[in-house]
């Protein structure tokens, strides 16, 4: 999968990353269909957040389809009948 990765102030690249997997019972894997970065990501890109190190994957505002859930998730059906909004 592609991810927007931070590489220092004003530097970012699209990079290939492994598909996420379920590691905890409360996890969900969502196939993103639409996404964007948010104001926090813009501050990171400017270099205003020194705690963020190179290699950070940006973007957490999205819409997608839930493809897999952990054993502790009981309120989402697979396959999910609609897209899910994440923030």
PDB file of C-alpha atoms in Angstrom:
ATOM      1  CA  UNK A   1       0.000   0.000   0.000  1.00  0.00           C
ATOM      2  CA  UNK A   2       1.105   3.598  -0.516  1.00  0.00           C
ATOM      3  CA  UNK A   3       1.729   5.973   2.392  1.00  0.00           C
ATOM      4  CA  UNK A   4       2.725   9.645   2.606  1.00  0.00           C
ATOM      5  CA  UNK A   5       5.909   9.625   4.721  1.00  0.00           C
ATOM      6  CA  UNK A   6       7.501  12.617   6.465  1.00  0.00           C
ATOM      7  CA  UNK A   7      11.249  13.090   5.879  1.00  0.00           C
ATOM      8  CA  UNK A   8      11.912  16.452   7.556  1.00  0.00           C
ATOM      9  CA  UNK A   9      10.479  19.959   7.183  1.00  0.00           C
ATOM     10  CA  UNK A  10       9.037  20.372   3.670  1.00  0.00           C
ATOM     11  CA  UNK A  11      10.089  16.854   2.674  1.00  0.00           C
ATOM     12  CA  UNK A  12       7.634  14.033   2.100  1.00  0.00           C
ATOM     13  CA  UNK A  13       7.412  11.042  -0.220  1.00  0.00           C
ATOM     14  CA  UNK A  14       4.888   8.435  -1.292  1.00  0.00           C
ATOM     15  CA  UNK A  15       6.344   5.085  -0.221  1.00  0.00           C
ATOM     16  CA  UNK A  16       5.281   1.465  -0.400  1.00  0.00           C
ATOM     17  CA  UNK A  17       4.392   0.077   3.064  1.00  0.00           C
ATOM     18  CA  UNK A  18       3.172  -3.376   4.164  1.00  0.00           C
ATOM     19  CA  UNK A  19      -0.575  -3.969   4.503  1.00  0.00           C
ATOM     20  CA  UNK A  20      -1.640  -3.617   8.162  1.00  0.00           C
ATOM     21  CA  UNK A  21      -2.789  -6.666  10.098  1.00  0.00           C
ATOM     22  CA  UNK A  22      -4.756  -7.402  13.238  1.00  0.00           C
ATOM     23  CA  UNK A  23      -2.434  -7.398  16.265  1.00  0.00           C
ATOM     24  CA  UNK A  24      -4.909  -6.709  19.102  1.00  0.00           C
ATOM     25  CA  UNK A  25      -8.503  -7.882  19.654  1.00  0.00           C
ATOM     26  CA  UNK A  26      -9.795  -4.297  19.229  1.00  0.00           C
ATOM     27  CA  UNK A  27      -8.047  -3.650  15.869  1.00  0.00           C
ATOM     28  CA  UNK A  28      -9.715  -3.150  12.505  1.00  0.00           C
ATOM     29  CA  UNK A  29      -8.182  -3.127   9.024  1.00  0.00           C
ATOM     30  CA  UNK A  30      -9.824  -0.540   6.779  1.00  0.00           C
ATOM     31  CA  UNK A  31      -9.219  -0.272   3.018  1.00  0.00           C
ATOM     32  CA  UNK A  32      -9.069   3.484   2.445  1.00  0.00           C
ATOM     33  CA  UNK A  33     -11.074   4.806  -0.494  1.00  0.00           C
ATOM     34  CA  UNK A  34     -10.686   8.555   0.214  1.00  0.00           C
ATOM     35  CA  UNK A  35      -8.238  10.363   2.487  1.00  0.00           C
ATOM     36  CA  UNK A  36      -6.570  13.670   3.205  1.00  0.00           C
ATOM     37  CA  UNK A  37      -4.090  15.177   5.588  1.00  0.00           C
ATOM     38  CA  UNK A  38      -5.290  17.500   8.362  1.00  0.00           C
ATOM     39  CA  UNK A  39      -4.046  20.702   9.989  1.00  0.00           C
ATOM     40  CA  UNK A  40      -1.794  18.762  12.348  1.00  0.00           C
ATOM     41  CA  UNK A  41      -0.082  17.146   9.356  1.00  0.00           C
ATOM     42  CA  UNK A  42       0.469  20.586   7.815  1.00  0.00           C
ATOM     43  CA  UNK A  43       2.202  21.757  11.016  1.00  0.00           C
ATOM     44  CA  UNK A  44       4.366  18.616  10.957  1.00  0.00           C
ATOM     45  CA  UNK A  45       5.315  19.236   7.309  1.00  0.00           C
ATOM     46  CA  UNK A  46       6.349  22.810   8.163  1.00  0.00           C
ATOM     47  CA  UNK A  47       8.605  21.502  10.948  1.00  0.00           C
ATOM     48  CA  UNK A  48       6.514  23.027  13.746  1.00  0.00           C
ATOM     49  CA  UNK A  49       6.316  19.724  15.671  1.00  0.00           C
ATOM     50  CA  UNK A  50       9.906  18.758  16.562  1.00  0.00           C
ATOM     51  CA  UNK A  51       8.791  15.591  18.371  1.00  0.00           C
ATOM     52  CA  UNK A  52       7.806  14.045  15.022  1.00  0.00           C
ATOM     53  CA  UNK A  53      10.726  12.111  13.590  1.00  0.00           C
ATOM     54  CA  UNK A  54      11.575  11.198  10.018  1.00  0.00           C
ATOM     55  CA  UNK A  55       9.626   8.171   8.789  1.00  0.00           C
ATOM     56  CA  UNK A  56       6.260   9.152  10.295  1.00  0.00           C
ATOM     57  CA  UNK A  57       3.275   8.197   8.121  1.00  0.00           C
ATOM     58  CA  UNK A  58       0.948  11.178   7.687  1.00  0.00           C
ATOM     59  CA  UNK A  59      -2.812  11.329   7.208  1.00  0.00           C
ATOM     60  CA  UNK A  60      -5.518   9.973   9.461  1.00  0.00           C
ATOM     61  CA  UNK A  61      -8.669  11.545   8.046  1.00  0.00           C
ATOM     62  CA  UNK A  62     -10.286   8.936   5.843  1.00  0.00           C
ATOM     63  CA  UNK A  63     -13.238   7.039   4.465  1.00  0.00           C
ATOM     64  CA  UNK A  64     -12.968   3.348   3.743  1.00  0.00           C
ATOM     65  CA  UNK A  65     -14.319  -0.175   3.887  1.00  0.00           C
ATOM     66  CA  UNK A  66     -13.717  -2.346   6.952  1.00  0.00           C
ATOM     67  CA  UNK A  67     -12.111  -5.545   5.677  1.00  0.00           C
ATOM     68  CA  UNK A  68     -11.095  -7.313   8.890  1.00  0.00           C
ATOM     69  CA  UNK A  69     -11.676  -6.926  12.641  1.00  0.00           C
ATOM     70  CA  UNK A  70     -10.174  -8.427  15.777  1.00  0.00           C
ATOM     71  CA  UNK A  71     -12.055 -10.858  18.012  1.00  0.00           C
ATOM     72  CA  UNK A  72     -12.930  -8.053  20.453  1.00  0.00           C
ATOM     73  CA  UNK A  73     -14.887  -6.039  17.853  1.00  0.00           C
ATOM     74  CA  UNK A  74     -18.582  -6.890  17.917  1.00  0.00           C
ATOM     75  CA  UNK A  75     -20.306  -3.818  16.489  1.00  0.00           C
ATOM     76  CA  UNK A  76     -18.989  -4.022  12.898  1.00  0.00           C
ATOM     77  CA  UNK A  77     -20.145  -6.609  10.382  1.00  0.00           C
ATOM     78  CA  UNK A  78     -17.783  -8.082   7.807  1.00  0.00           C
ATOM     79  CA  UNK A  79     -18.259  -7.355   5.021  1.00  0.00           C
ATOM     80  CA  UNK A  80     -19.349  -3.925   6.245  1.00  0.00           C
ATOM     81  CA  UNK A  81     -22.498  -2.751   4.415  1.00  0.00           C
ATOM     82  CA  UNK A  82     -21.296   0.855   4.124  1.00  0.00           C
ATOM     83  CA  UNK A  83     -18.122   2.882   4.145  1.00  0.00           C
ATOM     84  CA  UNK A  84     -16.695   4.031   7.476  1.00  0.00           C
ATOM     85  CA  UNK A  85     -15.487   7.543   8.338  1.00  0.00           C
ATOM     86  CA  UNK A  86     -12.289   7.715  10.382  1.00  0.00           C
ATOM     87  CA  UNK A  87     -10.729  10.676  12.167  1.00  0.00           C
TER      88      UNK A  87
END
